[in-house]
Coordinates of C-alpha atoms in Angstrom, one line a residue:
X9 CA -19.8 3.8 -13.9
X10 CA -17.9 1.3 -16.1
X11 CA -15.2 0.2 -13.6
X12 CA -15.5 -3.1 -11.8
X13 CA -13.2 -4.5 -9.1
X14 CA -11.8 -8.0 -9.4
X15 CA -10.2 -8.6 -6.0
X16 CA -8.7 -12.0 -5.5
X17 CA -8.6 -11.6 -1.7
X18 CA -9.4 -9.0 0.9
X19 CA -6.8 -6.3 1.6
X20 CA -7.1 -4.2 4.7
X21 CA -8.0 -0.6 4.0
X22 CA -9.3 -1.2 0.5
X23 CA -12.5 0.7 1.3
X24 CA -10.4 3.7 2.1
X25 CA -8.7 3.7 -1.4
X26 CA -11.4 2.4 -3.7
X27 CA -14.2 4.8 -2.7
X28 CA -17.0 5.4 -5.1
X29 CA -15.7 8.9 -5.7
X30 CA -12.2 7.7 -6.5
X31 CA -13.5 5.0 -8.9
X32 CA -15.6 7.7 -10.6
X33 CA -12.5 9.8 -11.1
X34 CA -10.6 6.7 -12.6
X35 CA -13.6 6.1 -14.8
X36 CA -13.4 9.7 -16.2
X37 CA -9.6 9.4 -16.7
X38 CA -10.1 6.2 -18.8
X39 CA -13.0 7.7 -20.8
X40 CA -10.9 10.7 -21.8
X41 CA -7.4 9.2 -22.2
X42 CA -7.3 5.4 -22.6
X43 CA -8.1 5.5 -26.3
X44 CA -5.2 7.9 -27.0
X45 CA -2.9 5.7 -24.9
X46 CA -3.9 2.6 -27.0
X47 CA -3.1 4.5 -30.2
X48 CA 0.3 5.6 -28.8
X49 CA 1.2 2.0 -28.0
X50 CA 0.5 1.0 -31.6
X51 CA 2.8 3.8 -32.7
X52 CA 5.5 2.4 -30.5
X53 CA 5.4 -0.9 -32.3
X54 CA 5.6 0.7 -35.7
X55 CA 8.6 2.9 -34.6
X56 CA 10.4 -0.1 -33.3
X57 CA 9.8 -2.1 -36.5
X58 CA 11.2 0.8 -38.6
X59 CA 14.3 1.0 -36.4
X60 CA 14.8 -2.7 -36.7
X61 CA 14.7 -2.4 -40.5
X62 CA 16.9 0.6 -40.8
X63 CA 19.3 0.0 -37.9
X64 CA 19.0 3.6 -36.8
X65 CA 17.0 6.3 -35.0
X66 CA 17.2 10.0 -35.4
X67 CA 16.0 13.2 -33.9
X68 CA 12.4 14.0 -35.1
X69 CA 12.5 16.3 -38.1
X70 CA 9.0 17.6 -37.5
X71 CA 10.0 19.2 -34.2
X72 CA 13.2 21.0 -35.2
X73 CA 11.5 24.3 -34.4
X74 CA 11.0 23.2 -30.8
X75 CA 14.7 22.4 -30.5
X76 CA 15.8 25.7 -32.1
X77 CA 13.4 28.1 -30.4
X78 CA 13.8 29.8 -27.0
X79 CA 11.7 28.5 -24.1
X80 CA 12.0 27.1 -20.6
X81 CA 10.0 25.0 -18.3
X82 CA 7.9 26.7 -15.5
X83 CA 9.6 28.0 -12.4
X84 CA 10.2 25.2 -9.8
X85 CA 8.5 25.0 -6.5
X86 CA 10.6 25.3 -3.3
X87 CA 10.2 21.6 -2.4
X88 CA 12.0 20.6 -5.6
X89 CA 14.8 23.1 -5.7
X90 CA 17.3 20.9 -3.9
X91 CA 17.4 17.3 -5.2
X92 CA 21.0 16.4 -4.5
X93 CA 20.2 12.9 -3.2
X94 CA 17.0 10.9 -3.9
X95 CA 16.4 7.5 -2.4
X96 CA 14.4 5.1 -4.5
X97 CA 12.3 2.2 -3.3
X98 CA 8.8 0.6 -3.5
X99 CA 5.8 2.3 -1.8
X100 CA 5.0 -1.0 -0.2
X101 CA 5.5 -2.6 2.3
X102 CA 5.1 0.1 4.9
X103 CA 8.4 -0.5 6.7
X104 CA 10.3 0.2 3.5
X105 CA 8.4 3.3 2.9
X106 CA 9.1 4.5 6.4
X107 CA 12.8 3.7 6.1
X108 CA 12.9 5.8 3.0
X109 CA 11.1 8.7 4.6
X110 CA 13.5 8.5 7.6
X111 CA 16.6 8.3 5.4
X112 CA 17.6 12.0 5.3
X113 CA 17.4 12.1 1.5
X114 CA 16.0 15.2 -0.2
X115 CA 13.5 13.2 -2.3
X116 CA 11.9 9.8 -2.0
X117 CA 11.1 8.3 -5.3
X118 CA 8.1 6.2 -4.2
X119 CA 8.0 3.5 -6.8
X120 CA 4.8 1.8 -8.1
X121 CA 6.6 0.6 -11.1
X122 CA 9.9 -1.4 -11.6
X123 CA 10.6 -1.8 -7.8
X124 CA 7.0 -2.9 -6.9
X125 CA 5.4 -6.3 -7.9
X126 CA 1.8 -5.2 -8.6
X127 CA -0.1 -8.0 -6.8
X128 CA -3.4 -6.9 -5.3
X129 CA -2.0 -6.4 -1.8
X130 CA 0.8 -4.1 -3.0
X131 CA -1.5 -2.1 -5.3
X132 CA -3.7 -1.2 -2.3
X133 CA -1.0 -1.1 0.4
X134 CA 1.2 1.3 -1.7
X135 CA -1.7 3.8 -2.0
X136 CA -2.4 3.6 1.7
X137 CA 1.3 4.2 2.5
X138 CA 1.4 7.2 0.2
X139 CA -1.6 8.6 1.9
X140 CA 0.0 8.1 5.3
X141 CA 3.2 9.8 4.0
X142 CA 1.2 12.8 2.8
X143 CA -0.6 13.2 6.1
X144 CA 2.5 12.3 8.2
X145 CA 0.7 9.5 10.0
X146 CA 2.3 6.5 8.4
X147 CA 3.4 3.8 10.9
X148 CA 3.8 0.0 11.0
X149 CA 4.2 -2.7 13.6
X150 CA 5.8 -6.0 12.4
X151 CA 4.6 -9.5 13.4
X152 CA 7.5 -9.6 15.8
X153 CA 6.4 -6.4 17.5
X154 CA 9.0 -4.0 16.0
X155 CA 7.5 -0.5 15.5
X156 CA 8.3 1.7 12.5
X157 CA 7.4 5.4 12.8
X158 CA 8.3 8.6 11.0
X159 CA 11.2 10.4 12.6
X160 CA 10.7 14.0 13.9
X161 CA 14.4 14.8 14.1
X162 CA 15.0 14.8 10.3
X163 CA 13.2 16.7 7.5
X164 CA 11.1 14.3 5.6
X165 CA 12.0 14.0 1.9
X166 CA 9.7 15.4 -0.8
X167 CA 7.8 12.4 -2.2
X168 CA 7.8 11.9 -6.0
X169 CA 5.6 9.0 -7.0
X170 CA 6.4 6.8 -10.0
X171 CA 3.3 5.3 -11.6
X172 CA 3.6 2.3 -13.9
X173 CA 4.3 2.9 -17.5
X174 CA 1.8 3.4 -20.3
X175 CA 2.2 -0.2 -21.5
X176 CA 1.1 -2.0 -18.3
X177 CA -2.4 -3.2 -17.5
X178 CA -4.1 -3.3 -14.1
X179 CA -6.1 -6.5 -14.2
X180 CA -7.7 -6.0 -10.7
X181 CA -9.7 -3.1 -12.0
X182 CA -11.5 -3.4 -15.3
X183 CA -13.2 -0.8 -17.5
X184 CA -16.0 -2.2 -19.6
X185 CA -14.5 -5.7 -19.2
X186 CA -11.0 -4.7 -20.2
X187 CA -8.0 -4.3 -17.7
X188 CA -7.6 -0.8 -16.7
X189 CA -4.5 1.3 -17.7
X190 CA -2.1 0.9 -14.8
X191 CA -0.6 4.4 -15.3
X192 CA -4.1 6.0 -14.9
X193 CA -4.9 3.8 -11.9
X194 CA -1.6 4.6 -10.0
X195 CA -1.7 8.3 -10.8
X196 CA -5.5 8.7 -10.4
X197 CA -5.7 7.1 -7.0
X198 CA -2.7 8.9 -5.6
X199 CA -3.8 12.3 -7.0
X200 CA -7.4 11.9 -5.9
X201 CA -6.6 11.1 -2.3
X202 CA -3.6 13.4 -1.8
X203 CA -3.5 16.3 -4.2
X204 CA -5.3 18.8 -2.0
X205 CA -3.2 17.9 1.1
X206 CA 0.1 18.0 -0.8
X207 CA -0.9 21.3 -2.5
X208 CA -1.7 22.9 0.8
X209 CA 1.8 21.8 2.1
X210 CA 3.5 23.1 -1.1
X211 CA 5.0 19.5 -1.5
X212 CA 3.2 18.2 -4.5
X213 CA 1.7 16.3 -6.0
X214 CA 4.9 15.3 -7.9
X215 CA 5.5 12.4 -10.2
X216 CA 8.2 10.5 -12.0
X217 CA 7.1 9.3 -15.5
X218 CA 8.4 5.9 -16.6
X219 CA 9.1 4.3 -20.0
X220 CA 8.0 7.1 -22.3
X221 CA 9.1 6.6 -25.9
X222 CA 7.7 9.7 -27.7
X223 CA 7.0 13.3 -27.1
X224 CA 3.3 12.6 -27.8
X225 CA 3.3 10.3 -24.8
X226 CA 4.5 13.3 -22.7
X227 CA 1.7 15.4 -24.3
X228 CA -0.8 12.8 -23.1
X229 CA 0.5 13.0 -19.5
X230 CA 0.3 16.8 -19.7
X231 CA -3.4 16.5 -20.7
X232 CA -4.0 14.1 -17.9
X233 CA -2.4 16.5 -15.4
X234 CA -4.4 19.5 -16.6
X235 CA -7.7 17.6 -16.5
X236 CA -7.0 16.3 -13.0
X237 CA -6.0 19.7 -11.7
X238 CA -9.1 21.3 -13.1
X239 CA -11.4 18.5 -11.8
X240 CA -10.2 18.7 -8.2
X241 CA -9.8 22.5 -8.2
X242 CA -6.0 22.5 -8.0
X243 CA -4.1 25.4 -9.7
X244 CA -2.8 24.6 -13.1
X245 CA 0.9 23.8 -13.0
X246 CA 0.8 22.5 -9.4
X247 CA 1.7 18.9 -10.6
X248 CA 5.3 18.6 -11.5
X249 CA 6.8 15.6 -13.4
X250 CA 10.3 14.3 -13.9
X251 CA 10.6 12.1 -16.9
X252 CA 12.9 9.1 -16.9
X253 CA 14.8 9.0 -20.1
X254 CA 15.1 5.2 -20.0
X255 CA 14.2 4.2 -23.5
X256 CA 16.3 4.7 -26.6
X257 CA 13.7 6.7 -28.6
X258 CA 13.1 9.1 -25.6
X259 CA 16.8 10.0 -25.8
X260 CA 16.0 11.6 -29.2
X261 CA 13.0 13.4 -27.8
X262 CA 14.4 15.0 -24.7
X263 CA 13.7 18.6 -25.6
X264 CA 10.3 17.8 -27.1
X265 CA 9.3 15.9 -23.9
X266 CA 10.1 18.9 -21.7
X267 CA 8.3 21.2 -24.2
X268 CA 5.1 19.2 -24.1
X269 CA 5.2 19.1 -20.3
X270 CA 6.6 22.7 -19.9
X271 CA 3.9 23.9 -17.4
X272 CA 4.3 20.7 -15.4
X273 CA 8.0 19.7 -16.1
X274 CA 10.5 19.4 -13.3
X275 CA 13.4 17.6 -15.1
X276 CA 14.7 14.5 -16.7
X277 CA 16.4 11.5 -15.2
X278 CA 19.1 9.2 -16.7
X279 CA 17.4 5.9 -16.1
X280 CA 20.5 3.9 -17.2
X281 CA 19.4 0.3 -16.7
X282 CA 16.1 0.6 -18.6
X283 CA 17.9 2.6 -21.2
X284 CA 20.3 -0.3 -21.8
X285 CA 17.3 -2.7 -21.9
X286 CA 15.5 -0.5 -24.5
X287 CA 18.6 -0.2 -26.7
X288 CA 19.0 -4.0 -26.7
X289 CA 15.3 -4.4 -27.4
X290 CA 15.2 -1.9 -30.2
X291 CA 18.2 -3.4 -32.1
X292 CA 17.9 -7.0 -30.9
X293 CA 18.0 -8.5 -34.4
X294 CA 20.0 -5.7 -36.1
X295 CA 23.4 -7.3 -36.2
X296 CA 26.5 -7.9 -34.2
X297 CA 27.3 -4.2 -34.0
X298 CA 24.5 -3.8 -31.5
X299 CA 25.5 -6.7 -29.2
X300 CA 26.7 -5.3 -25.9
X301 CA 29.4 -6.9 -23.7
X302 CA 28.5 -8.7 -20.5
X303 CA 26.2 -6.5 -18.4
X304 CA 28.8 -6.1 -15.7
X305 CA 31.2 -4.5 -18.2
X306 CA 28.7 -1.8 -19.5
X307 CA 29.5 1.1 -17.2
X308 CA 28.5 4.7 -17.5
X309 CA 31.9 5.5 -19.0
X310 CA 31.2 3.6 -22.2
X311 CA 31.2 6.2 -25.0
X312 CA 27.5 5.8 -26.0
X313 CA 26.4 6.1 -22.4
X314 CA 28.5 9.2 -21.9
X315 CA 26.9 10.7 -24.9
X316 CA 23.4 9.9 -23.5
X317 CA 24.1 11.4 -20.0
X318 CA 25.9 14.5 -21.3
X319 CA 23.1 15.3 -23.7
X320 CA 20.6 14.9 -20.9
X321 CA 22.4 17.5 -18.7
X322 CA 22.8 19.9 -21.6
X323 CA 19.2 19.6 -22.6
X324 CA 17.8 20.0 -19.1
X325 CA 19.9 23.1 -18.2
X326 CA 19.2 24.7 -21.5
X327 CA 15.5 24.5 -20.7
X328 CA 15.7 25.3 -17.0
X329 CA 15.0 21.7 -15.9
X330 CA 16.7 19.5 -13.4
X331 CA 19.1 16.8 -14.6
X332 CA 18.9 13.8 -12.3
X333 CA 21.6 11.0 -12.2
X334 CA 20.9 7.3 -12.2
X335 CA 21.1 4.4 -10.0
X336 CA 24.4 2.8 -9.1
X337 CA 23.5 -0.9 -8.6
X338 CA 26.1 -1.5 -5.8
X339 CA 24.7 -1.7 -2.3
X340 CA 26.4 -2.1 1.1
X341 CA 26.1 -5.3 3.1
X342 CA 26.3 -4.6 6.9
X343 CA 27.4 -8.2 7.5
X344 CA 30.3 -8.0 5.1
X345 CA 32.6 -5.0 5.7
X346 CA 34.9 -5.8 2.7
X347 CA 31.9 -6.0 0.4
X348 CA 30.6 -2.7 1.8
X349 CA 33.9 -0.9 1.3
X350 CA 34.0 -1.9 -2.3
X351 CA 30.4 -0.9 -2.9
X352 CA 30.9 2.5 -1.3
X353 CA 33.9 3.2 -3.4
X354 CA 32.1 2.3 -6.6
X355 CA 29.1 4.4 -5.6
X356 CA 31.3 7.3 -4.6
X357 CA 33.1 7.2 -8.0
X358 CA 29.7 7.1 -9.8
X359 CA 28.2 10.1 -7.9
X360 CA 31.4 12.1 -8.1
X361 CA 31.4 11.7 -11.9
X362 CA 27.7 12.7 -12.1
X363 CA 28.2 15.8 -9.9
X364 CA 31.2 16.9 -12.0
X365 CA 29.2 16.4 -15.2
X366 CA 26.6 18.9 -14.0
X367 CA 23.8 16.7 -12.7
X368 CA 21.7 18.4 -10.0
X369 CA 21.4 15.2 -7.9
X370 CA 21.3 11.4 -8.1
X371 CA 19.7 8.2 -6.9
X372 CA 20.6 5.7 -4.2
X373 CA 18.8 2.5 -3.3
X374 CA 19.9 2.2 0.3
X375 CA 19.7 4.5 3.3
X376 CA 23.4 3.9 4.1
X377 CA 24.3 5.6 0.8
X378 CA 22.4 8.8 1.3
X379 CA 25.1 10.7 3.2
X380 CA 27.7 9.6 0.6
X381 CA 25.7 10.8 -2.4
X382 CA 24.9 14.1 -0.6
X383 CA 28.5 14.7 0.2
X384 CA 29.7 14.1 -3.4
X385 CA 27.1 16.6 -4.7
X386 CA 27.7 19.1 -1.9
X387 CA 31.4 19.2 -2.7
X388 CA 30.4 20.5 -6.2
X389 CA 27.3 22.5 -5.3
X390 CA 28.9 24.4 -2.4
X391 CA 26.1 26.8 -1.2
X392 CA 23.9 26.3 -4.3
X393 CA 20.9 24.0 -4.3
X394 CA 21.4 22.8 -7.9
X395 CA 23.5 23.3 -11.0
X396 CA 20.9 24.8 -13.3
X397 CA 23.3 27.6 -14.2
X398 CA 25.8 25.2 -15.7
X399 CA 24.8 25.1 -19.4
X400 CA 27.3 22.5 -20.7
X401 CA 27.7 24.4 -24.0
X402 CA 30.8 22.3 -24.6
X403 CA 28.7 19.2 -25.3
X404 CA 27.8 18.2 -28.8
X405 CA 26.1 14.8 -29.3
X406 CA 24.9 13.4 -32.6
X407 CA 22.6 10.5 -33.3
X408 CA 25.6 8.4 -34.3
X409 CA 27.2 9.1 -30.9
X410 CA 24.0 7.7 -29.1
X411 CA 24.0 4.6 -31.3
X412 CA 27.8 3.8 -31.2
X413 CA 27.4 0.5 -29.3
X414 CA 30.2 -1.0 -31.4
X415 CA 32.7 1.2 -29.7
X416 CA 31.8 -0.3 -26.3
X417 CA 34.8 -2.1 -24.7
X418 CA 34.3 -5.6 -23.3
X419 CA 33.4 -9.1 -24.3
X420 CA 30.5 -11.5 -24.2
X421 CA 31.4 -14.5 -22.1
X422 CA 29.7 -17.8 -21.1
X423 CA 30.1 -16.7 -17.5
X424 CA 28.1 -13.6 -18.4
X425 CA 25.4 -15.6 -20.1
X426 CA 25.2 -17.8 -17.0
X427 CA 24.9 -14.8 -14.7
X428 CA 22.2 -13.3 -16.9
X429 CA 20.1 -16.5 -16.7
X430 CA 20.7 -16.7 -12.9
X431 CA 19.7 -13.1 -12.3
X432 CA 16.6 -13.3 -14.6
X433 CA 15.3 -16.4 -12.8
X434 CA 16.1 -15.2 -9.3
X435 CA 14.6 -11.8 -9.8
X436 CA 11.4 -13.1 -11.5
X437 CA 10.9 -15.6 -8.7
X438 CA 11.2 -12.8 -6.1
X439 CA 8.8 -10.6 -8.2
X440 CA 6.3 -13.4 -8.3
X441 CA 6.6 -13.7 -4.5
X442 CA 5.5 -10.1 -4.2
X443 CA 8.8 -8.1 -3.9
X444 CA 9.9 -5.9 -6.8
X445 CA 13.5 -5.2 -5.7
X446 CA 16.0 -7.6 -4.3
X447 CA 19.7 -7.6 -3.6
X448 CA 21.5 -10.4 -5.5
X449 CA 25.2 -10.7 -4.9
X450 CA 25.3 -7.2 -3.4
X451 CA 23.7 -5.6 -6.5
X452 CA 20.2 -4.1 -6.4
X453 CA 18.1 -5.8 -9.0
X454 CA 14.8 -4.6 -10.2
X455 CA 12.7 -5.3 -13.3
X456 CA 15.0 -3.2 -15.5
X457 CA 18.2 -5.2 -14.7
X458 CA 16.3 -8.5 -15.1
X459 CA 15.1 -7.2 -18.5
X460 CA 18.7 -6.5 -19.6
X461 CA 19.7 -10.0 -18.5
X462 CA 17.1 -11.9 -20.4
X463 CA 17.2 -9.6 -23.5
X464 CA 21.0 -9.9 -23.8
X465 CA 20.6 -13.7 -24.0
X466 CA 17.9 -13.5 -26.6
X467 CA 20.0 -11.1 -28.7
X468 CA 23.1 -13.2 -28.4
X469 CA 21.2 -16.3 -29.7
X470 CA 19.8 -14.4 -32.6
X471 CA 23.1 -12.9 -33.6
X472 CA 25.2 -16.1 -33.3
X473 CA 27.4 -14.4 -30.7
X474 CA 30.7 -16.3 -29.9
X475 CA 31.8 -16.2 -26.2
X476 CA 35.2 -14.8 -25.5
X477 CA 36.1 -17.1 -22.7
X478 CA 35.0 -20.5 -24.1
X479 CA 34.8 -19.8 -27.8
X480 CA 31.4 -21.3 -28.3
X481 CA 28.5 -19.9 -30.2
X482 CA 25.4 -18.9 -28.1
X483 CA 22.6 -21.1 -29.4
X484 CA 19.3 -22.3 -28.1
X485 CA 20.8 -25.6 -27.1
X486 CA 23.7 -24.0 -25.2
X487 CA 21.3 -21.6 -23.4
X488 CA 18.9 -24.4 -22.5
X489 CA 21.8 -26.3 -20.9
X490 CA 23.1 -23.3 -19.1
X491 CA 19.7 -22.4 -17.8
X492 CA 19.2 -26.0 -16.4
X493 CA 22.6 -25.6 -14.6
X494 CA 21.6 -22.2 -13.1
X495 CA 18.2 -23.5 -12.0
X496 CA 20.0 -26.3 -10.2
X497 CA 22.4 -23.9 -8.7
X498 CA 19.5 -21.9 -7.3
X499 CA 17.8 -25.0 -6.1
X500 CA 20.9 -25.6 -3.9
X501 CA 20.9 -22.0 -2.6
X502 CA 17.2 -21.7 -1.7
X503 CA 16.7 -23.5 1.6
X504 CA 12.9 -23.2 1.5
X505 CA 11.7 -26.1 -0.8
X506 CA 8.1 -24.7 -0.9
X507 CA 9.3 -21.3 -2.0
X508 CA 11.5 -22.9 -4.7
X509 CA 8.5 -24.9 -6.0
X510 CA 6.0 -22.1 -5.8
X511 CA 8.1 -19.2 -7.3
X512 CA 11.5 -20.3 -8.7
X513 CA 10.1 -23.2 -10.9
X514 CA 7.5 -21.0 -12.6
X515 CA 10.1 -18.2 -12.9
X516 CA 12.4 -20.6 -14.7
X517 CA 9.6 -21.5 -17.1
X518 CA 9.0 -17.8 -17.8
X519 CA 12.7 -17.1 -18.4
X520 CA 13.1 -20.2 -20.6
X521 CA 10.2 -19.0 -22.9
X522 CA 11.6 -15.4 -23.0
X523 CA 15.1 -16.4 -24.0
X524 CA 14.3 -19.3 -26.3
X525 CA 11.1 -18.4 -28.1
X526 CA 11.6 -17.1 -31.7
X527 CA 9.3 -14.2 -30.9
X528 CA 10.7 -11.5 -28.6
X529 CA 8.3 -10.5 -25.8
X530 CA 8.6 -6.8 -25.1
X531 CA 8.4 -6.9 -21.3
X532 CA 9.2 -9.7 -18.9
X533 CA 6.6 -8.4 -16.5
X534 CA 3.7 -9.0 -18.9
X535 CA 3.8 -12.9 -18.8
X536 CA 4.9 -12.8 -15.2
X537 CA 1.9 -10.5 -14.3
X538 CA -0.5 -13.3 -15.4
X539 CA 0.7 -15.3 -12.4
X540 CA 0.4 -12.6 -9.8
X541 CA -2.6 -12.9 -7.5

């Protein structure tokens, strides 16, 4: 076996997860699929370079027959027929997993990706919690003695696990001296330990697939699923996958992605925040017409975002797949009733719009929003579990519609630049401390929103953007000064000096490099990952 473990410290329960048999399974996955994954990552770089040169992307010509022919995805299992409200959150720590399982949502998106900082403890703890969720035995007692257990008075949500994207490494496990592929580690460990249990229950194994950029990447996942099913004696097609359309190129490959996964496909999700990040990244140096307004002004009602979501609904229902809405960033604050009232109204508007557009369900990030989201979809669904019958034949979306960033209303402001720097540093610090999702000023921030923040600043510098509120050009010198200001602001807000020194100072260094370096770094989490234990 070519896999070796590089554990920086002991984590309780590691021996339950990293068994010899599980590691052998991971070794086989890497032997068969890691090489193709590496080739596909090279293809990504070439595609992005071409888009940067041409300033455009289009639907792939070589797959026109797929788009024009008549086919549907496989029939859906009962456990996924009703997805009107899905709660998202990290699979570690255990108390957050239990809160999600007790929330009353139809589905729990158990995140091993953008909402989980992949330090060694979280990698192992998340797998233990997912095993506990599958067996119904998950429980936790805090240091203060508070007990967390699964409720028996509500139906537990169907668990859909989100492994890390193809681009990410797992440095704690190495294959022939090279960091393992994080996607294969996350999927492989969960599948190996839980597939038979979940299959017997008729509740999985189900997955959300993140950061895909091409239909060939979906094909690779389909091959992984088929191999894993055969290896463990699970019937072909038991695995079901919902793909997040959260990169710009994936928006042009929606039908092809479903086609490649058709025996295993469940649906597509409008991963709005990563989608904005990807759009900025793809056209970061392609001119002022691709410079977005301040992040706070880029709502789902902007024309290019409407085109993206309406195309997603039409595509999914045409192919018999579920269309899942995205995450509203606003979250309630139980200590601030006025803030909560405003958040609830914004989330209600968001979910009402999605239900009216034909989505089959949507995401929330907080248990207090589950009932609200369910109510908005129930008002449209009536006695139906989903809207698969609504075809949206009224929708026509062109490549130009998806790329019409110039039509977006709003401005770039110095206040917006400051907020981007503040959020990027704050989130990166919390990520380094081991938490992958955090509420900042009553908005739920994860890696995707931090990526938008730092990418907007880089793009504004390289396009000489002029701020609408102060009339100054965004330059390296200006951003450096503003970043110093925001770091000092954070220093005044963080009461724990040790935490500031340990996490916020290195986070500020990472963000400074990301926004000021001439070379754009594709993912914030790659340099930050080097500092995770």
